[in-house]
């Protein structure tokens, strides 16, 4: 975790955390939720930066790294690295080697995580890393509240000076408030498939792995000048934000020498001649023109062309398919043959705005169902047409629902199955975040 705004801002706002770094292990699973929470805070009048990062653990014994992409290009390299590591491992795992990282290291700001035991091997690794990634390497240091805390920090400070990797204060945060320690213990037991009574040293030694104020961080590292200031330096060098990401649609469906919007307009008007059996009335013409103008303004014609391309191919193979959902409110989708219902039969202006509008500030969502038995053929067409390096099945991150949470927590607390089943039955359905 990176705390920015410490020391330099301490006389103004000693309790203000300006930035928080989010680092999941070999994954970026949590950064979107963090970014969304940041936006909610900003709307509520609180400003805080979320720094997108990742902890990389290596399979070849290299020291773990906290990696923060400094710009959009570096973020792209980091995601490619993680994709490569996950494709090389079993489902749910990620296998990375040091050489994999060096191939994607450009633009990454690196904090080296020291092992529990500081030995000559780690010193050699730190010197090598600092040499290979000149100017972009720091040595992460955190207070563990043990009897040898200050001695360990002194050793880290010496290593930092001798290896050319400045020491930076971090916090190893697992939760935002000390009272969440009990929940962290339960989650540890769930991960380790044991009960609280059996967990022993697998649990954290204390409740100190929580967010701390800049003033507290400055006090904890008072004997090591520069450690806290380096966190400010790192935060200021990170210009990347998830808000910079934009959809990048394929160019394949656009004929050479043509533009996406011109090709889409031509396909739409051609389709309109056959889709409207009684001919095009003024109402249909106005609707089609208005939609096409909005599609051009929002710069999403390639998206419509891509969906049309896939549907066209499926129909040529006699594969049943049908667009559904809010796309059925689009006259352009109807003319392209993606949907089957004429949306101009009723006043659909309000419904179309749910599909595509300037106010939403995001691209439309066109859902297409393909017959189950032949869906694999469509997927292989997509891979072949657009390349496996640019096409993928979307992954989802599973979140606990109340009933499953009750059962898992019950096991961790050592409750019997009949008790946890009775507790789970007090919750109706799968949604919600409250347990009566």
Coordinates of C-alpha atoms in Angstrom, one line a residue:
X1 CA 0.0 0.0 0.0
X2 CA 1.3 3.4 -0.9
X3 CA 0.5 6.5 1.2
X4 CA 0.9 9.7 -0.6
X5 CA 0.8 13.2 0.9
X6 CA 2.8 12.3 4.0
X7 CA 5.3 14.7 5.7
X8 CA 5.0 17.3 3.0
X9 CA 1.3 17.8 3.7
X10 CA 1.3 16.7 7.3
X11 CA 1.1 20.3 8.7
X12 CA -2.1 20.8 6.7
X13 CA -4.0 17.6 7.0
X14 CA -2.3 14.9 9.2
X15 CA -5.2 12.5 8.7
X16 CA -5.6 12.8 4.9
X17 CA -4.6 9.8 2.8
X18 CA -4.2 11.1 -0.7
X19 CA -3.7 7.8 -2.5
X20 CA -4.1 4.1 -1.9
X21 CA -2.3 1.4 -3.9
X22 CA -4.3 -1.8 -4.6
X23 CA -2.2 -4.9 -5.1
X24 CA -3.8 -8.4 -5.5
X25 CA -1.5 -11.4 -5.9
X26 CA -0.7 -12.1 -9.6
X27 CA -4.1 -10.5 -10.4
X28 CA -5.9 -7.2 -11.0
X29 CA -9.2 -8.6 -9.7
X30 CA -9.8 -5.9 -7.1
X31 CA -8.8 -2.7 -9.0
X32 CA -12.1 -2.1 -10.8
X33 CA -14.0 -2.2 -7.5
X34 CA -11.4 0.1 -6.0
X35 CA -11.8 2.5 -8.9
X36 CA -15.6 2.4 -8.7
X37 CA -15.4 3.2 -4.9
X38 CA -13.0 6.1 -5.7
X39 CA -15.6 7.6 -8.1
X40 CA -18.3 7.3 -5.4
X41 CA -16.1 9.0 -2.9
X42 CA -15.4 11.8 -5.4
X43 CA -19.1 12.3 -6.0
X44 CA -19.5 12.6 -2.2
X45 CA -16.9 15.3 -2.0
X46 CA -13.9 13.3 -0.9
X47 CA -10.9 13.1 -3.2
X48 CA -8.6 10.1 -3.2
X49 CA -6.4 8.5 -5.8
X50 CA -6.5 4.7 -6.4
X51 CA -3.2 3.5 -7.7
X52 CA -3.6 0.4 -9.9
X53 CA -1.0 -2.2 -9.0
X54 CA -0.3 -5.9 -8.6
X55 CA 1.9 -8.1 -6.4
X56 CA 3.9 -10.5 -8.6
X57 CA 5.0 -13.8 -6.9
X58 CA 7.4 -15.8 -9.0
X59 CA 7.8 -19.5 -9.5
X60 CA 11.6 -19.5 -9.9
X61 CA 12.4 -18.0 -6.5
X62 CA 12.8 -14.4 -7.5
X63 CA 11.7 -11.8 -4.8
X64 CA 8.1 -10.8 -4.9
X65 CA 7.4 -7.4 -6.4
X66 CA 4.7 -4.7 -5.9
X67 CA 4.3 -3.3 -9.5
X68 CA 2.6 -0.1 -10.4
X69 CA 2.3 0.8 -14.1
X70 CA 3.2 4.4 -14.6
X71 CA 1.2 5.0 -17.8
X72 CA -1.4 3.4 -20.1
X73 CA 1.3 1.5 -22.1
X74 CA 2.8 0.0 -19.0
X75 CA -0.6 -1.1 -17.9
X76 CA -1.0 -2.9 -21.2
X77 CA 2.3 -4.7 -20.7
X78 CA 1.3 -5.7 -17.1
X79 CA -2.0 -7.2 -18.2
X80 CA -0.2 -9.1 -21.0
X81 CA 2.3 -10.5 -18.5
X82 CA -0.5 -11.7 -16.2
X83 CA -2.4 -13.3 -19.1
X84 CA 0.8 -15.1 -20.1
X85 CA 1.3 -16.4 -16.5
X86 CA -2.3 -17.5 -16.1
X87 CA -2.3 -19.3 -19.4
X88 CA 0.8 -21.2 -18.3
X89 CA -0.8 -22.5 -15.1
X90 CA -3.8 -24.4 -13.9
X91 CA -7.1 -22.6 -13.6
X92 CA -7.0 -20.1 -10.7
X93 CA -3.2 -20.0 -10.6
X94 CA -0.5 -17.8 -12.3
X95 CA 3.0 -19.1 -13.1
X96 CA 5.5 -16.3 -13.7
X97 CA 9.3 -16.3 -14.0
X98 CA 11.7 -13.4 -13.7
X99 CA 12.5 -13.4 -17.4
X100 CA 8.8 -13.0 -18.1
X101 CA 8.7 -9.8 -16.1
X102 CA 11.8 -8.3 -17.6
X103 CA 10.2 -8.6 -21.0
X104 CA 7.3 -6.5 -19.8
X105 CA 9.1 -4.2 -17.3
X106 CA 9.2 -1.0 -19.3
X107 CA 7.2 1.7 -17.5
X108 CA 6.7 -0.3 -14.3
X109 CA 7.5 1.2 -10.9
X110 CA 8.8 -1.7 -8.8
X111 CA 8.8 -2.1 -5.0
X112 CA 10.8 -5.2 -4.0
X113 CA 9.2 -7.1 -1.1
X114 CA 11.9 -8.4 1.3
X115 CA 11.6 -12.0 2.6
X116 CA 11.2 -12.8 6.3
X117 CA 14.9 -13.7 6.4
X118 CA 17.3 -11.2 5.0
X119 CA 20.3 -13.1 3.7
X120 CA 23.1 -12.7 1.1
X121 CA 20.9 -14.3 -1.6
X122 CA 18.3 -11.5 -1.2
X123 CA 21.0 -8.9 -1.2
X124 CA 22.3 -10.2 -4.5
X125 CA 18.8 -10.3 -6.0
X126 CA 18.2 -6.8 -4.9
X127 CA 21.4 -5.5 -6.5
X128 CA 20.6 -7.4 -9.7
X129 CA 17.0 -6.0 -9.9
X130 CA 18.2 -2.4 -9.1
X131 CA 20.8 -2.8 -11.9
X132 CA 18.4 -4.1 -14.5
X133 CA 15.6 -1.7 -13.7
X134 CA 17.7 1.5 -13.0
X135 CA 15.7 4.3 -11.4
X136 CA 12.4 2.5 -11.1
X137 CA 13.2 0.2 -8.0
X138 CA 12.5 0.7 -4.3
X139 CA 12.8 -1.6 -1.3
X140 CA 9.4 -2.0 0.5
X141 CA 9.6 -1.7 4.3
X142 CA 6.7 -2.2 6.7
X143 CA 6.4 -2.2 10.5
X144 CA 5.3 -5.6 11.8
X145 CA 5.2 -4.6 15.5
X146 CA 7.5 -7.4 16.5
X147 CA 10.4 -7.3 19.1
X148 CA 13.0 -6.9 16.3
X149 CA 11.1 -4.4 14.2
X150 CA 13.6 -1.5 14.3
X151 CA 16.5 -3.9 13.8
X152 CA 14.9 -5.3 10.7
X153 CA 14.2 -1.8 9.4
X154 CA 17.8 -0.8 10.0
X155 CA 19.0 -3.8 8.0
X156 CA 16.6 -2.9 5.2
X157 CA 17.9 0.7 5.2
X158 CA 21.5 -0.6 4.9
X159 CA 20.5 -2.9 2.0
X160 CA 18.7 0.0 0.3
X161 CA 21.8 2.2 0.4
X162 CA 24.2 -0.5 -0.7
X163 CA 22.0 -1.8 -3.5
X164 CA 20.8 1.5 -4.9
X165 CA 17.1 0.8 -4.2
X166 CA 15.7 3.5 -1.9
X167 CA 13.7 2.3 1.1
X168 CA 10.0 3.2 0.9
X169 CA 7.4 3.0 3.7
X170 CA 4.5 0.6 3.0
X171 CA 1.8 -0.7 5.3
X172 CA 0.9 -4.3 4.1
X173 CA -2.8 -3.4 4.6
X174 CA -5.4 -6.2 4.7
X175 CA -8.3 -4.2 6.1
X176 CA -9.3 -0.6 6.7
X177 CA -9.9 -0.7 10.5
X178 CA -8.5 -2.8 13.4
X179 CA -12.0 -4.2 14.2
X180 CA -11.9 -6.0 10.9
X181 CA -9.1 -8.3 12.1
X182 CA -11.7 -10.9 13.2
X183 CA -13.1 -11.1 9.7
X184 CA -9.5 -11.4 8.3
X185 CA -8.9 -14.4 10.6
X186 CA -12.1 -16.0 9.3
X187 CA -11.1 -15.5 5.7
X188 CA -7.7 -17.0 6.4
X189 CA -9.4 -20.1 7.9
X190 CA -11.6 -20.4 4.8
X191 CA -8.6 -20.2 2.5
X192 CA -6.6 -22.7 4.6
X193 CA -9.7 -24.9 5.1
X194 CA -9.3 -25.1 8.8
X195 CA -11.2 -23.8 11.9
X196 CA -10.2 -20.9 14.1
X197 CA -9.1 -23.4 16.8
X198 CA -6.8 -25.1 14.3
X199 CA -5.4 -22.0 12.6
X200 CA -2.5 -21.3 15.0
X201 CA 0.4 -19.4 13.3
X202 CA -1.4 -19.1 10.1
X203 CA -3.3 -16.1 11.5
X204 CA -1.8 -12.6 11.7
X205 CA 0.1 -11.9 15.0
X206 CA -1.9 -8.7 15.7
X207 CA -4.5 -6.3 14.3
X208 CA -2.1 -3.8 12.9
X209 CA -2.5 -4.5 9.2
X210 CA -5.0 -1.7 8.7
X211 CA -5.0 1.7 7.1
X212 CA -3.0 4.3 9.1
X213 CA -3.0 8.0 8.9
X214 CA -0.1 9.9 7.3
X215 CA 0.8 11.3 10.7
X216 CA 1.0 7.7 12.1
X217 CA 3.1 6.5 9.2
X218 CA 5.5 9.5 9.7
X219 CA 5.8 8.6 13.4
X220 CA 6.4 4.9 12.7
X221 CA 9.3 5.7 10.2
X222 CA 10.6 8.8 12.0
X223 CA 14.1 7.1 12.4
X224 CA 14.3 6.5 8.6
X225 CA 14.3 9.8 6.8
X226 CA 13.1 9.6 3.2
X227 CA 11.1 6.4 3.6
X228 CA 7.8 8.1 3.7
X229 CA 8.7 10.8 1.2
X230 CA 9.5 8.1 -1.4
X231 CA 5.9 7.0 -1.3
X232 CA 4.9 10.5 -2.4
X233 CA 7.5 10.3 -5.2
X234 CA 6.1 7.0 -6.5
X235 CA 2.5 8.2 -6.4
X236 CA 3.4 11.4 -8.3
X237 CA 5.1 9.3 -11.0
X238 CA 2.0 7.2 -11.6
X239 CA -0.1 8.9 -14.3
X240 CA -2.2 5.8 -15.1
X241 CA -5.9 5.6 -14.1
X242 CA -8.4 3.0 -15.1
X243 CA -10.6 5.9 -16.4
X244 CA -8.1 6.2 -19.3
X245 CA -9.2 2.8 -20.7
X246 CA -11.4 2.9 -23.8
X247 CA -12.8 0.2 -26.0
X248 CA -10.7 -0.5 -29.0
X249 CA -12.9 -2.2 -31.7
X250 CA -11.6 -4.3 -34.5
X251 CA -11.1 -2.9 -38.0
X252 CA -11.6 -6.2 -39.7
X253 CA -15.2 -5.7 -40.7
X254 CA -14.4 -2.5 -42.6
X255 CA -13.5 -2.9 -46.3
X256 CA -10.1 -1.6 -47.3
X257 CA -10.2 2.1 -48.2
X258 CA -13.6 2.6 -46.5
X259 CA -14.5 4.2 -43.1
X260 CA -16.4 2.4 -40.4
X261 CA -19.3 4.8 -40.2
X262 CA -19.7 5.0 -44.0
X263 CA -19.7 1.2 -44.3
X264 CA -22.2 0.9 -41.4
X265 CA -24.5 3.5 -43.0
X266 CA -24.4 1.6 -46.3
X267 CA -25.2 -1.8 -44.6
X268 CA -28.0 -0.2 -42.6
X269 CA -29.8 1.4 -45.5
X270 CA -29.4 -1.7 -47.6
X271 CA -30.9 -3.8 -44.8
X272 CA -33.7 -1.3 -44.3
X273 CA -34.9 -1.9 -47.9
X274 CA -35.6 -5.5 -47.1
X275 CA -36.5 -5.4 -43.4
X276 CA -39.4 -2.9 -43.9
X277 CA -41.7 -4.9 -46.2
X278 CA -44.1 -2.0 -46.7
X279 CA -41.3 0.4 -47.6
X280 CA -39.5 3.1 -45.6
X281 CA -41.8 5.8 -44.2
X282 CA -40.5 9.2 -43.0
X283 CA -40.7 7.9 -39.4
X284 CA -38.3 5.0 -40.1
X285 CA -35.9 7.2 -42.1
X286 CA -35.8 9.8 -39.2
X287 CA -35.2 7.1 -36.7
X288 CA -32.4 5.4 -38.6
X289 CA -30.7 8.7 -39.4
X290 CA -30.8 9.8 -35.7
X291 CA -29.4 6.5 -34.5
X292 CA -26.6 6.5 -37.1
X293 CA -25.7 10.1 -36.3
X294 CA -25.5 9.2 -32.6
X295 CA -23.4 6.1 -33.3
X296 CA -21.0 8.3 -35.3
X297 CA -20.8 10.9 -32.5
X298 CA -20.1 8.3 -29.9
X299 CA -17.5 6.7 -32.1
X300 CA -18.8 3.1 -31.9
X301 CA -19.6 2.1 -35.5
X302 CA -16.9 -0.6 -35.4
X303 CA -18.8 -2.3 -32.5
X304 CA -22.0 -2.6 -34.6
X305 CA -20.0 -3.8 -37.6
X306 CA -18.3 -6.5 -35.4
X307 CA -21.6 -7.8 -34.1
X308 CA -23.1 -7.7 -37.6
X309 CA -20.1 -9.7 -38.9
X310 CA -20.5 -12.5 -36.4
X311 CA -24.3 -12.7 -36.9
X312 CA -23.9 -12.7 -40.7
X313 CA -21.4 -15.5 -40.5
X314 CA -23.6 -17.6 -38.2
X315 CA -26.6 -17.2 -40.5
X316 CA -24.5 -18.2 -43.5
X317 CA -23.8 -21.4 -41.6
X318 CA -27.5 -21.9 -40.8
X319 CA -26.7 -21.4 -37.1
X320 CA -29.8 -20.0 -35.2
X321 CA -29.1 -16.7 -33.5
X322 CA -31.1 -13.8 -32.2
X323 CA -30.2 -10.4 -30.6
X324 CA -32.1 -9.7 -27.4
X325 CA -32.3 -7.2 -24.5
X326 CA -32.1 -3.5 -25.0
X327 CA -30.7 -3.9 -28.5
X328 CA -34.2 -4.8 -29.7
X329 CA -35.0 -1.0 -29.3
X330 CA -32.4 -0.1 -32.0
X331 CA -33.6 0.4 -35.5
X332 CA -30.0 0.0 -36.8
X333 CA -29.7 -3.4 -35.1
X334 CA -33.0 -4.4 -36.8
X335 CA -31.8 -3.2 -40.2
X336 CA -28.5 -5.2 -39.8
X337 CA -30.5 -8.3 -39.0
X338 CA -29.1 -8.6 -35.5
X339 CA -32.6 -8.3 -33.9
X340 CA -36.0 -9.4 -35.3
X341 CA -38.6 -7.0 -33.9
X342 CA -39.3 -3.7 -35.7
X343 CA -38.8 -1.0 -32.9
X344 CA -40.6 1.7 -34.9
X345 CA -44.0 0.2 -34.4
X346 CA -44.3 1.9 -31.1
X347 CA -42.8 5.1 -29.6
X348 CA -39.4 3.6 -28.5
X349 CA -37.4 6.9 -27.9
X350 CA -37.3 6.3 -24.1
X351 CA -36.3 2.7 -24.5
X352 CA -33.6 3.4 -27.1
X353 CA -31.9 5.8 -24.6
X354 CA -31.4 2.8 -22.3
X355 CA -29.5 1.1 -25.2
X356 CA -27.4 4.1 -26.4
X357 CA -27.2 7.7 -25.2
X358 CA -24.7 10.5 -24.7
X359 CA -25.6 10.8 -21.0
X360 CA -24.6 7.2 -20.2
X361 CA -21.0 7.8 -21.5
X362 CA -20.5 4.1 -22.3
X363 CA -20.9 1.9 -25.4
X364 CA -24.0 -0.1 -25.9
X365 CA -24.5 -3.7 -24.9
X366 CA -25.7 -6.0 -27.7
X367 CA -26.5 -9.5 -26.5
X368 CA -26.8 -12.3 -29.1
X369 CA -28.0 -15.8 -28.3
X370 CA -26.6 -18.6 -30.5
X371 CA -28.0 -22.2 -30.5
X372 CA -26.3 -24.2 -27.8
X373 CA -25.2 -27.1 -29.9
X374 CA -23.3 -24.9 -32.4
X375 CA -22.0 -22.1 -30.2
X376 CA -18.5 -23.5 -30.3
X377 CA -18.4 -23.0 -34.0
X378 CA -19.2 -19.3 -33.6
X379 CA -16.4 -19.0 -30.9
X380 CA -13.9 -20.6 -33.2
X381 CA -14.9 -18.2 -36.0
X382 CA -14.3 -15.3 -33.6
X383 CA -10.9 -16.7 -32.7
X384 CA -9.9 -17.2 -36.3
X385 CA -11.2 -13.9 -37.6
X386 CA -9.9 -11.6 -34.8
X387 CA -6.9 -13.6 -33.5
X388 CA -6.6 -15.4 -30.2
X389 CA -4.4 -12.6 -28.8
X390 CA -7.4 -10.2 -29.1
X391 CA -10.3 -12.5 -28.4
X392 CA -11.2 -14.2 -25.1
X393 CA -14.0 -15.7 -23.1
X394 CA -14.8 -13.2 -20.3
X395 CA -13.9 -14.2 -16.8
X396 CA -15.9 -13.3 -13.8
X397 CA -14.9 -12.8 -10.2
X398 CA -17.2 -14.7 -7.9
X399 CA -18.5 -12.9 -4.8
X400 CA -20.0 -14.4 -1.7
X401 CA -23.7 -14.3 -1.3
X402 CA -25.3 -14.5 2.2
X403 CA -26.1 -18.2 2.2
X404 CA -22.7 -19.4 1.1
X405 CA -21.0 -16.8 3.4
X406 CA -22.9 -18.2 6.4
X407 CA -21.9 -21.8 5.5
X408 CA -18.2 -20.9 5.0
X409 CA -18.0 -18.8 8.2
X410 CA -19.8 -21.5 10.1
X411 CA -17.1 -24.0 9.1
X412 CA -14.4 -21.6 10.1
X413 CA -16.0 -21.1 13.5
X414 CA -16.3 -24.8 14.0
X415 CA -20.1 -24.9 14.0
X416 CA -21.8 -28.1 13.0
X417 CA -23.5 -28.6 9.6
X418 CA -27.0 -28.6 11.0
X419 CA -26.4 -25.3 12.7
X420 CA -25.0 -23.6 9.6
X421 CA -27.8 -25.0 7.5
X422 CA -30.4 -23.6 9.9
X423 CA -28.7 -20.2 9.9
X424 CA -28.5 -20.2 6.1
X425 CA -32.2 -20.9 5.8
X426 CA -32.9 -17.6 7.6
X427 CA -31.9 -15.9 4.4
X428 CA -34.3 -15.8 1.4
X429 CA -32.7 -15.9 -2.0
X430 CA -29.2 -15.4 -3.1
X431 CA -28.8 -11.6 -3.0
X432 CA -28.4 -8.9 -0.3
X433 CA -25.7 -8.2 2.2
X434 CA -27.6 -8.5 5.5
X435 CA -28.1 -11.5 7.7
X436 CA -31.0 -11.3 10.2

